[in-house]
Short mmCIF file of C-alpha atoms and ligand atoms in Angstrom, two decimals:
data_model
loop_
_atom_site.label_atom_id
_atom_site.label_comp_id
_atom_site.label_asym_id
_atom_site.label_seq_id
_atom_site.Cartn_x
_atom_site.Cartn_y
_atom_site.Cartn_z
CA MET A 16 119.15 73.05 93.65
CA GLN A 17 119.96 76.50 94.07
CA GLY A 18 122.17 78.22 96.54
CA TYR A 19 121.94 81.96 97.94
CA ARG A 20 124.84 82.89 99.92
CA ALA A 21 124.17 86.31 102.47
CA ALA A 22 123.50 86.98 105.88
CA LEU A 23 120.75 84.76 107.18
CA LEU A 24 118.20 84.91 109.61
CA ARG A 25 115.93 82.32 110.67
CA PHE A 26 114.42 81.07 113.58
CA ASP A 27 114.13 77.97 116.12
CA PRO A 28 110.39 77.19 115.78
CA ALA A 29 110.63 75.40 119.35
CA ALA A 30 112.55 78.32 121.03
CA ASP A 31 111.18 81.08 123.21
CA PRO A 32 110.25 83.62 120.85
CA LYS A 33 112.34 86.36 122.61
CA GLN A 34 115.72 84.29 121.79
CA SER A 35 114.75 82.27 118.86
CA ALA A 36 116.60 84.06 116.12
CA ILE A 37 119.21 81.78 114.18
CA TYR A 38 121.63 84.32 112.56
CA GLU A 39 124.64 83.64 110.27
CA ALA A 40 126.71 86.70 109.27
CA ASP A 41 128.10 84.54 106.15
CA GLY A 42 125.13 82.05 105.64
CA LEU A 43 124.15 79.75 102.91
CA LEU A 44 120.38 78.98 101.94
CA VAL A 45 120.11 75.82 99.98
CA VAL A 46 116.72 75.84 97.60
CA GLY A 47 115.38 72.73 95.64
CA PRO A 48 112.08 70.85 95.11
CA ASP A 49 110.70 68.34 97.76
CA ALA A 50 108.76 65.16 96.90
CA ARG A 51 105.57 67.16 95.95
CA GLY A 52 107.39 69.54 93.65
CA THR A 53 107.43 72.17 95.83
CA GLN A 54 110.49 74.26 96.34
CA VAL A 55 111.79 74.08 100.00
CA VAL A 56 114.63 74.81 102.09
CA GLN A 57 117.16 71.85 101.46
CA ALA A 58 119.70 73.26 103.76
CA ALA A 59 120.53 76.36 105.82
CA GLY A 60 123.40 77.55 107.99
CA ASP A 61 126.86 78.98 107.71
CA TRP A 62 128.44 79.15 104.80
CA ALA A 63 132.13 77.80 105.67
CA THR A 64 130.20 74.74 107.14
CA LEU A 65 127.73 73.82 104.81
CA ALA A 66 129.25 74.62 101.24
CA PRO A 67 131.31 71.91 101.13
CA ARG A 68 128.34 69.31 101.43
CA PHE A 69 127.28 70.75 98.27
CA PRO A 70 129.87 70.60 95.52
CA GLY A 71 128.91 72.07 92.18
CA LEU A 72 125.94 73.96 93.59
CA VAL A 73 125.04 76.80 91.66
CA VAL A 74 125.34 79.62 94.36
CA GLU A 75 124.09 83.11 93.79
CA HIS A 76 126.49 85.76 95.70
CA LEU A 77 124.65 88.29 97.50
CA PRO A 78 127.26 90.31 99.71
CA GLY A 79 125.91 92.80 102.16
CA ARG A 80 122.31 91.18 102.02
CA LEU A 81 120.13 89.61 104.59
CA ILE A 82 117.99 86.71 103.58
CA ALA A 83 114.96 86.57 105.94
CA PRO A 84 111.93 84.42 105.97
CA GLY A 85 109.06 86.18 103.97
CA PHE A 86 106.66 87.79 105.97
CA VAL A 87 102.86 86.67 107.27
CA ASP A 88 100.27 89.10 107.42
CA LEU A 89 97.64 87.49 109.44
CA HIS A 90 95.00 90.16 108.64
CA LEU A 91 93.88 92.80 105.95
CA HIS A 92 91.51 93.80 103.40
CA TYR A 93 92.15 94.04 99.81
CA PRO A 94 89.27 95.93 99.18
CA GLN A 95 90.27 98.45 101.61
CA THR A 96 93.56 99.50 99.63
CA ASN A 97 92.02 102.66 98.65
CA VAL A 98 90.66 103.59 101.97
CA ILE A 99 94.33 103.82 103.84
CA GLY A 100 94.63 107.21 106.07
CA SER A 101 90.98 107.99 106.22
CA PRO A 102 90.47 109.63 109.59
CA ALA A 103 87.26 109.08 111.56
CA ASP A 104 86.32 109.49 114.93
CA GLY A 105 86.56 105.68 115.51
CA LEU A 106 86.21 102.39 113.85
CA LEU A 107 82.01 102.66 113.17
CA PRO A 108 82.10 106.06 111.45
CA TRP A 109 85.13 104.86 109.58
CA LEU A 110 83.36 101.90 108.56
CA ASP A 111 80.06 103.92 107.58
CA ASN A 112 81.75 106.76 105.77
CA TYR A 113 84.87 105.34 103.92
CA THR A 114 84.82 101.59 103.93
CA PHE A 115 81.59 100.52 103.40
CA PRO A 116 81.06 102.76 99.99
CA GLU A 117 84.31 101.52 98.61
CA GLU A 118 83.64 98.11 99.13
CA GLN A 119 80.09 98.12 97.27
CA ARG A 120 82.69 98.61 94.33
CA PHE A 121 83.96 94.95 94.47
CA GLU A 122 80.49 94.04 92.92
CA SER A 123 82.54 94.86 89.55
CA PRO A 124 84.61 91.81 88.43
CA GLU A 125 86.76 94.19 86.46
CA TYR A 126 87.38 96.43 89.37
CA SER A 127 87.87 93.43 91.56
CA ALA A 128 90.70 92.29 89.25
CA ALA A 129 92.43 95.07 88.92
CA GLU A 130 92.69 95.82 92.66
CA ALA A 131 93.54 92.42 93.15
CA ALA A 132 96.45 92.64 91.03
CA PHE A 133 97.73 95.91 92.63
CA PHE A 134 97.27 94.37 96.27
CA LEU A 135 99.07 91.25 95.49
CA ASP A 136 101.99 93.14 93.81
CA GLU A 137 101.70 95.39 96.57
CA LEU A 138 102.12 92.55 99.29
CA LEU A 139 104.85 91.04 97.42
CA ARG A 140 106.88 94.47 96.88
CA HIS A 141 106.80 94.64 100.93
CA GLY A 142 107.86 91.09 101.52
CA VAL A 143 105.01 89.56 102.29
CA THR A 144 104.81 85.96 101.05
CA THR A 145 101.49 84.86 103.08
CA ALA A 146 98.14 86.39 103.82
CA LEU A 147 95.05 85.96 105.17
CA SER A 148 92.89 88.64 103.94
CA PHE A 149 89.16 89.74 103.70
CA ALA A 150 87.34 90.31 100.01
CA THR A 151 83.84 91.68 99.90
CA SER A 152 80.44 90.33 100.43
CA HIS A 153 80.29 89.95 96.19
CA PRO A 154 81.37 86.46 95.34
CA ALA A 155 83.19 88.12 92.13
CA SER A 156 85.54 89.89 94.63
CA VAL A 157 86.85 86.30 96.06
CA GLN A 158 87.25 84.84 92.60
CA ALA A 159 89.33 87.89 91.27
CA LEU A 160 91.52 87.47 94.48
CA PHE A 161 92.14 83.76 94.56
CA THR A 162 92.72 83.85 90.52
CA ALA A 163 95.36 86.38 91.10
CA ALA A 164 96.93 84.61 93.93
CA GLN A 165 96.96 81.56 91.96
CA GLN A 166 99.02 83.44 88.63
CA ARG A 167 101.55 84.63 91.45
CA GLN A 168 102.06 81.53 93.55
CA ILE A 169 101.28 83.55 96.68
CA ARG A 170 99.96 81.69 99.57
CA LEU A 171 96.83 83.33 99.99
CA ILE A 172 93.28 82.65 101.96
CA THR A 173 90.23 84.68 101.48
CA GLY A 174 86.77 83.77 101.45
CA LEU A 175 83.07 85.47 101.08
CA CYS A 176 82.42 88.08 103.60
CA LEU A 177 79.30 87.24 105.30
CA MET A 178 77.06 90.10 106.40
CA ASP A 179 73.47 89.71 106.35
CA ARG A 180 72.14 92.91 108.14
CA HIS A 181 73.16 96.60 109.53
CA ALA A 182 74.93 97.42 106.48
CA PRO A 183 74.16 99.02 103.22
CA ALA A 184 72.23 97.26 100.51
CA GLY A 185 75.05 97.44 97.98
CA LEU A 186 77.09 95.30 100.64
CA LEU A 187 74.46 92.89 102.03
CA ASN A 188 74.79 89.30 100.41
CA ARG A 189 72.32 88.70 97.86
CA ALA A 190 69.16 86.51 97.64
CA GLY A 191 69.37 83.75 94.92
CA SER A 192 66.32 83.16 92.70
CA ALA A 193 65.03 80.64 95.14
CA THR A 194 66.98 81.36 98.25
CA ASP A 195 67.19 84.45 100.64
CA ALA A 196 70.22 86.21 101.31
CA THR A 197 71.30 84.09 104.24
CA GLU A 198 71.17 80.87 102.82
CA GLN A 199 72.69 82.06 99.67
CA SER A 200 75.62 83.52 101.54
CA LEU A 201 76.10 80.04 102.63
CA ILE A 202 75.93 78.42 99.60
CA ASP A 203 78.31 80.56 97.95
CA SER A 204 80.56 80.30 100.45
CA GLU A 205 80.50 76.17 100.27
CA ARG A 206 81.01 76.72 96.72
CA LEU A 207 83.96 79.03 96.64
CA LEU A 208 85.49 76.95 99.27
CA GLN A 209 85.12 73.53 97.57
CA GLN A 210 86.57 75.47 94.36
CA TRP A 211 89.55 77.01 95.93
CA GLN A 212 90.50 75.16 99.52
CA GLY A 213 93.77 73.34 98.92
CA VAL A 214 94.18 74.40 95.48
CA ASP A 215 97.99 75.24 94.88
CA ARG A 216 98.85 77.51 97.53
CA LEU A 217 95.41 79.00 98.44
CA GLY A 218 93.04 78.33 101.47
CA TYR A 219 89.47 79.20 101.66
CA ALA A 220 88.37 81.39 104.91
CA ILE A 221 84.80 80.97 106.55
CA THR A 222 84.17 84.91 106.91
CA PRO A 223 81.64 86.49 108.84
CA ARG A 224 82.65 90.09 109.03
CA PHE A 225 81.73 90.68 112.54
CA ALA A 226 78.84 89.62 114.88
CA PRO A 227 76.81 92.87 114.38
CA THR A 228 76.64 92.46 110.49
CA SER A 229 75.16 88.57 110.80
CA THR A 230 72.26 87.25 111.97
CA ASP A 231 71.88 84.47 114.51
CA ALA A 232 71.18 82.03 111.26
CA GLN A 233 74.05 83.04 109.10
CA LEU A 234 76.26 82.67 112.29
CA ARG A 235 75.10 79.28 113.05
CA GLY A 236 75.38 78.30 109.13
CA ALA A 237 79.05 79.52 109.44
CA GLY A 238 79.57 77.35 112.48
CA GLN A 239 78.07 74.59 110.64
CA LEU A 240 80.40 74.92 107.56
CA ALA A 241 83.46 75.63 110.18
CA ALA A 242 82.46 72.12 111.43
CA ARG A 243 82.17 70.28 107.91
CA TYR A 244 85.48 71.89 106.78
CA PRO A 245 88.22 71.60 109.16
CA GLU A 246 90.86 72.13 106.94
CA ALA A 247 89.35 75.63 106.11
CA TRP A 248 90.05 78.81 107.96
CA VAL A 249 87.48 81.19 110.03
CA GLN A 250 87.87 84.41 109.99
CA SER A 251 86.26 87.53 111.69
CA HIS A 252 86.96 90.88 114.00
CA VAL A 253 86.41 91.02 117.79
CA ALA A 254 86.92 93.33 120.96
CA GLU A 255 88.51 96.24 119.04
CA ASN A 256 86.31 99.13 120.15
CA ARG A 257 84.16 100.16 122.82
CA ASP A 258 81.06 101.17 120.84
CA GLU A 259 81.31 97.78 118.71
CA ILE A 260 81.44 95.74 121.75
CA ALA A 261 78.46 97.69 123.03
CA TRP A 262 76.60 97.02 119.69
CA ALA A 263 77.65 93.37 120.01
CA ARG A 264 76.26 92.75 123.19
CA ALA A 265 73.02 94.31 122.75
CA LEU A 266 72.52 91.99 119.83
CA PHE A 267 73.78 88.56 121.42
CA PRO A 268 72.94 89.28 125.01
CA GLN A 269 72.71 85.45 125.67
CA SER A 270 76.54 85.20 125.15
CA ARG A 271 78.79 85.56 128.15
CA SER A 272 80.91 88.06 126.22
CA TYR A 273 81.19 89.27 122.52
CA LEU A 274 84.04 86.67 122.17
CA ALA A 275 81.56 83.94 123.58
CA THR A 276 79.40 84.86 120.64
CA TYR A 277 81.74 83.40 118.26
CA ALA A 278 82.06 80.31 120.32
CA ASP A 279 78.42 79.87 120.79
CA PHE A 280 77.91 79.62 116.96
CA GLY A 281 80.66 77.41 116.43
CA LEU A 282 83.02 79.65 115.13
CA MET A 283 85.85 79.11 117.44
CA ARG A 284 88.44 76.27 116.65
CA GLU A 285 92.21 75.68 115.57
CA ARG A 286 92.49 77.92 112.21
CA SER A 287 90.14 80.60 113.62
CA VAL A 288 91.64 83.97 113.30
CA TYR A 289 90.13 86.83 115.28
CA ALA A 290 91.67 90.34 114.19
CA HIS A 291 92.25 93.04 117.16
CA CYS A 292 91.04 90.87 120.50
CA ILE A 293 92.10 94.19 122.47
CA HIS A 294 88.97 94.51 125.11
CA PHE A 295 89.16 90.91 126.36
CA ASP A 296 89.00 89.65 129.88
CA ASP A 297 90.69 86.50 131.23
CA ASP A 298 87.58 84.42 130.56
CA ASP A 299 87.98 85.57 126.96
CA ARG A 300 91.68 84.79 126.60
CA ALA A 301 91.14 81.43 128.39
CA LEU A 302 88.66 80.66 125.57
CA MET A 303 91.15 81.73 122.92
CA ARG A 304 93.60 79.20 124.51
CA GLU A 305 90.98 76.17 124.92
CA THR A 306 89.66 76.26 121.41
CA GLY A 307 93.05 76.90 119.71
CA ALA A 308 91.73 80.18 118.18
CA ALA A 309 94.56 82.83 117.44
CA ALA A 310 94.57 86.70 117.47
CA ALA A 311 95.78 88.74 114.86
CA VAL A 312 97.42 91.96 116.12
CA CYS A 313 96.95 94.84 114.22
CA PRO A 314 98.87 97.93 115.78
CA THR A 315 99.11 100.51 113.08
CA SER A 316 95.39 100.24 112.94
CA ASN A 317 94.43 100.17 116.46
CA LEU A 318 96.85 103.35 116.67
CA PHE A 319 95.40 105.04 113.80
CA LEU A 320 91.72 104.33 114.91
CA GLY A 321 92.48 105.00 118.78
CA SER A 322 90.91 101.34 119.32
CA GLY A 323 93.31 100.57 122.17
CA PHE A 324 96.29 98.44 122.98
CA PHE A 325 96.62 94.53 122.86
CA ASP A 326 97.85 93.41 125.95
CA TYR A 327 100.88 90.87 125.23
CA ALA A 328 101.38 90.30 128.98
CA ALA A 329 98.18 88.96 129.74
CA ALA A 330 97.77 87.01 126.08
CA ASP A 331 101.33 85.33 127.38
CA ARG A 332 100.07 84.66 130.42
CA ALA A 333 96.66 82.94 128.84
CA GLY A 334 99.09 81.00 126.60
CA PHE A 335 96.88 81.54 123.07
CA ARG A 336 98.55 81.92 119.88
CA TYR A 337 98.82 85.39 118.02
CA GLY A 338 100.88 86.90 115.32
CA LEU A 339 100.98 90.24 113.67
CA ALA A 340 98.80 91.86 111.05
CA SER A 341 98.78 95.11 108.77
CA ASP A 342 94.76 95.51 108.94
CA VAL A 343 94.99 97.62 105.63
CA GLY A 344 93.14 99.58 105.24
CA GLY A 345 92.25 100.67 109.26
CA GLY A 346 95.94 99.87 109.35
CA THR A 347 98.19 102.48 107.81
CA SER A 348 100.85 100.67 105.77
CA PHE A 349 101.49 97.47 103.94
CA SER A 350 105.16 97.45 105.36
CA PRO A 351 106.03 94.70 108.20
CA PHE A 352 108.76 97.15 109.49
CA HIS A 353 105.89 99.64 110.05
CA THR A 354 103.75 97.31 111.58
CA MET A 355 106.54 95.87 113.76
CA LEU A 356 107.55 99.37 114.95
CA ALA A 357 103.75 100.08 115.82
CA ALA A 358 103.93 96.49 117.81
CA TYR A 359 106.89 97.87 119.98
CA TYR A 360 104.96 100.81 120.77
CA VAL A 361 101.73 99.41 121.71
CA GLY A 362 104.06 96.51 123.54
CA ARG A 363 104.94 99.22 126.12
CA GLU A 364 101.37 99.91 127.01
CA GLY A 365 101.14 96.91 128.93
CA GLN A 366 104.23 96.83 130.54
CA ALA A 367 103.79 96.85 134.60
CA LYS A 368 106.93 98.75 135.00
CA PRO A 369 109.09 100.76 132.71
CA GLY A 370 111.59 98.98 130.63
CA LEU A 371 112.23 97.35 127.12
CA SER A 372 109.16 96.63 125.06
CA LEU A 373 109.10 93.69 122.94
CA SER A 374 112.27 92.72 121.33
CA PRO A 375 113.30 92.82 117.78
CA GLN A 376 113.56 88.98 117.61
CA GLN A 377 110.15 88.85 119.19
CA LEU A 378 108.56 91.36 116.70
CA TRP A 379 110.17 89.38 113.68
CA TRP A 380 108.82 86.29 115.18
CA GLN A 381 105.38 87.53 115.23
CA HIS A 382 105.35 88.71 111.71
CA THR A 383 106.74 85.31 110.59
CA VAL A 384 106.80 82.11 112.42
CA GLY A 385 104.02 82.99 115.21
CA ALA A 386 102.14 84.35 112.61
CA ALA A 387 102.59 81.06 110.39
CA GLN A 388 101.74 78.88 113.71
CA ALA A 389 98.67 81.29 114.45
CA LEU A 390 97.35 79.92 110.79
CA GLY A 391 98.32 75.95 111.50
CA LEU A 392 101.03 76.55 108.94
CA GLY A 393 104.07 75.99 111.18
CA GLY A 394 104.60 72.40 109.76
CA ARG A 395 103.01 70.19 112.35
CA ALA A 396 102.15 66.78 111.37
CA GLY A 397 104.08 67.18 107.85
CA GLY A 398 101.91 70.09 106.68
CA PRO A 399 103.39 72.93 104.95
CA ALA A 400 105.71 75.23 106.74
CA VAL A 401 105.93 79.14 106.17
CA GLY A 402 107.34 81.90 108.00
CA ASN A 403 110.56 80.32 108.60
CA LEU A 404 113.73 79.14 106.53
CA GLN A 405 114.43 75.80 108.73
CA PRO A 406 114.81 72.56 106.30
CA GLY A 407 111.51 71.83 105.14
CA CYS A 408 109.94 75.05 104.94
CA ASP A 409 108.59 76.34 101.61
CA ALA A 410 111.33 78.65 100.09
CA ASP A 411 109.53 81.82 100.65
CA PHE A 412 111.72 84.55 101.19
CA VAL A 413 113.17 87.91 101.16
CA VAL A 414 116.78 89.69 100.30
CA LEU A 415 117.19 92.48 102.30
CA ASN A 416 119.27 95.62 101.86
CA PRO A 417 120.35 96.89 105.09
CA GLN A 418 122.02 99.80 103.31
CA ALA A 419 118.75 101.05 101.45
CA THR A 420 119.12 104.37 102.37
CA PRO A 421 121.75 106.65 103.44
CA LEU A 422 120.61 106.88 107.13
CA LEU A 423 120.31 103.18 107.04
CA ALA A 424 123.45 102.42 106.07
CA ARG A 425 124.98 104.52 108.67
CA ARG A 426 123.17 103.06 111.39
CA THR A 427 123.61 99.52 110.36
CA ALA A 428 127.05 99.89 109.94
CA ARG A 429 127.44 100.38 113.68
CA ALA A 430 125.08 97.51 114.96
CA ALA A 431 127.11 95.42 117.30
CA THR A 432 124.72 92.95 118.11
CA LEU A 433 121.74 91.19 115.91
CA ASP A 434 119.37 92.70 118.21
CA GLU A 435 120.62 95.98 117.31
CA LEU A 436 120.51 95.18 113.34
CA LEU A 437 117.02 94.12 113.61
CA PHE A 438 116.10 97.23 115.65
CA ALA A 439 117.60 99.66 112.92
CA LEU A 440 115.52 97.74 109.95
CA ILE A 441 112.31 98.00 112.16
CA VAL A 442 112.68 101.57 113.04
CA LEU A 443 114.22 102.91 109.88
CA GLY A 444 113.15 100.16 107.37
CA ASP A 445 110.07 99.94 104.51
CA ASP A 446 109.78 98.63 101.12
CA ARG A 447 113.16 100.28 100.03
CA VAL A 448 114.79 97.82 102.16
CA VAL A 449 113.14 94.80 100.31
CA GLU A 450 115.34 94.25 97.38
CA ARG A 451 113.63 91.15 96.39
CA THR A 452 110.80 88.80 97.49
CA VAL A 453 110.95 84.98 96.39
CA ILE A 454 108.24 82.57 96.43
CA SER A 455 108.37 79.27 96.41
CA GLN A 456 107.72 77.83 92.99
CA ALA A 457 106.37 74.38 92.31
CA PHE A 458 107.90 72.75 89.14
N1 GUN B 2 85.09 95.13 112.19
C1 GUN B 2 84.20 94.80 111.13
N2 GUN B 2 84.69 95.42 109.68
C2 GUN B 2 86.07 95.85 110.02
C3 GUN B 2 86.77 96.36 108.91
O1 GUN B 2 86.56 96.85 107.94
N3 GUN B 2 88.21 96.80 109.60
C4 GUN B 2 87.93 96.65 111.12
N4 GUN B 2 89.23 97.45 111.26
N5 GUN B 2 87.36 96.58 112.03
C5 GUN B 2 86.26 95.80 111.60
ZN1 ZN B 3 90.27 94.02 109.79
#
């Protein structure tokens, strides 16, 4: 067992996210193996109360530092690291002019491996310890990301991007020797799922890119896979941009809405994560809640591409799950601090009357516990729990330095409350604040 003494931030998973933070200015985090051999939190709390219960414990003292849960990034694209900051009129020209050309390079296993390594190291450097990421439509891109994630023991979920129409030839799924592209994409998905789902800390996501780039047959096949493998995830995009929505409606006129298209093909269930979810009506929101699907809210991306604003108030009224995501490379940063700050700005848009947007505790919750619960990794039914530092959670955490820059040191020294401290970190923080990222290691 190993102890860490520092300020400690964690969350009550059952409490209202607005007031769920638990904070000890002088805390102790005790980490050790569970029955599976995974390093989990054995105890967490106030140093003076807890330390006497662990005589002889080896303790690393980190004065002036804050230990917090590793961040959970609910949606991003590892093959888009190199297109961050590419300007465009909106989503569809951005895909055509920057994203689709770059993604074609992932046909190469060597290119994929180099990009996967850089991407994962960048996530860890920014304090992200769990991520749900897109790969490309090339099986080599999926193999490369899983392999690199396994080496680092980061919790990573990804899958083969399904797209059998409306994209450049170099990005469409390929036909096999005796199968068409649609059938082969489903065979490849199932093969990759069987190879990687549940291996170490890895998970597989059935990944139709978005409805417009899949035929009915491909969406139907993906839905059948989703039914056969309930332990696997589903990820896609929905209701991000008005031109995208018009396109999806024209291609699937029989569905009640763009979102309903996914439900009609069996792609909405627990462990389904839909990025954006901006232009919804209340029937869409009810469908999210009824099916147990979750929204990945991507504020830096939505501001950068001019897509619109996620409606937090309407989501809370409907009661569906959501969490924060960087959406790199539509998103502009790997930093959870930048994403939380952008969510604060976006949250102001839905305010019925002027006032504070989301509280810093709520923002932090959305990027940790909330995102983990959206993935079904909140610890229910004895499964793994991530995104928190309560006893039993995987010991994924960050050591933050609130004095990382001269301005941060001045500002955080004047923080009189926890909310003021968290706000200062959200507004002024970035990768310089993340002094260390610790990943739960199996023995
Ligand atoms: N919709 C379909 N593909 C994408 C993508 O790569 N990024 C974003 N932001 N939206 C999408
Ligand atoms: Zn995306």
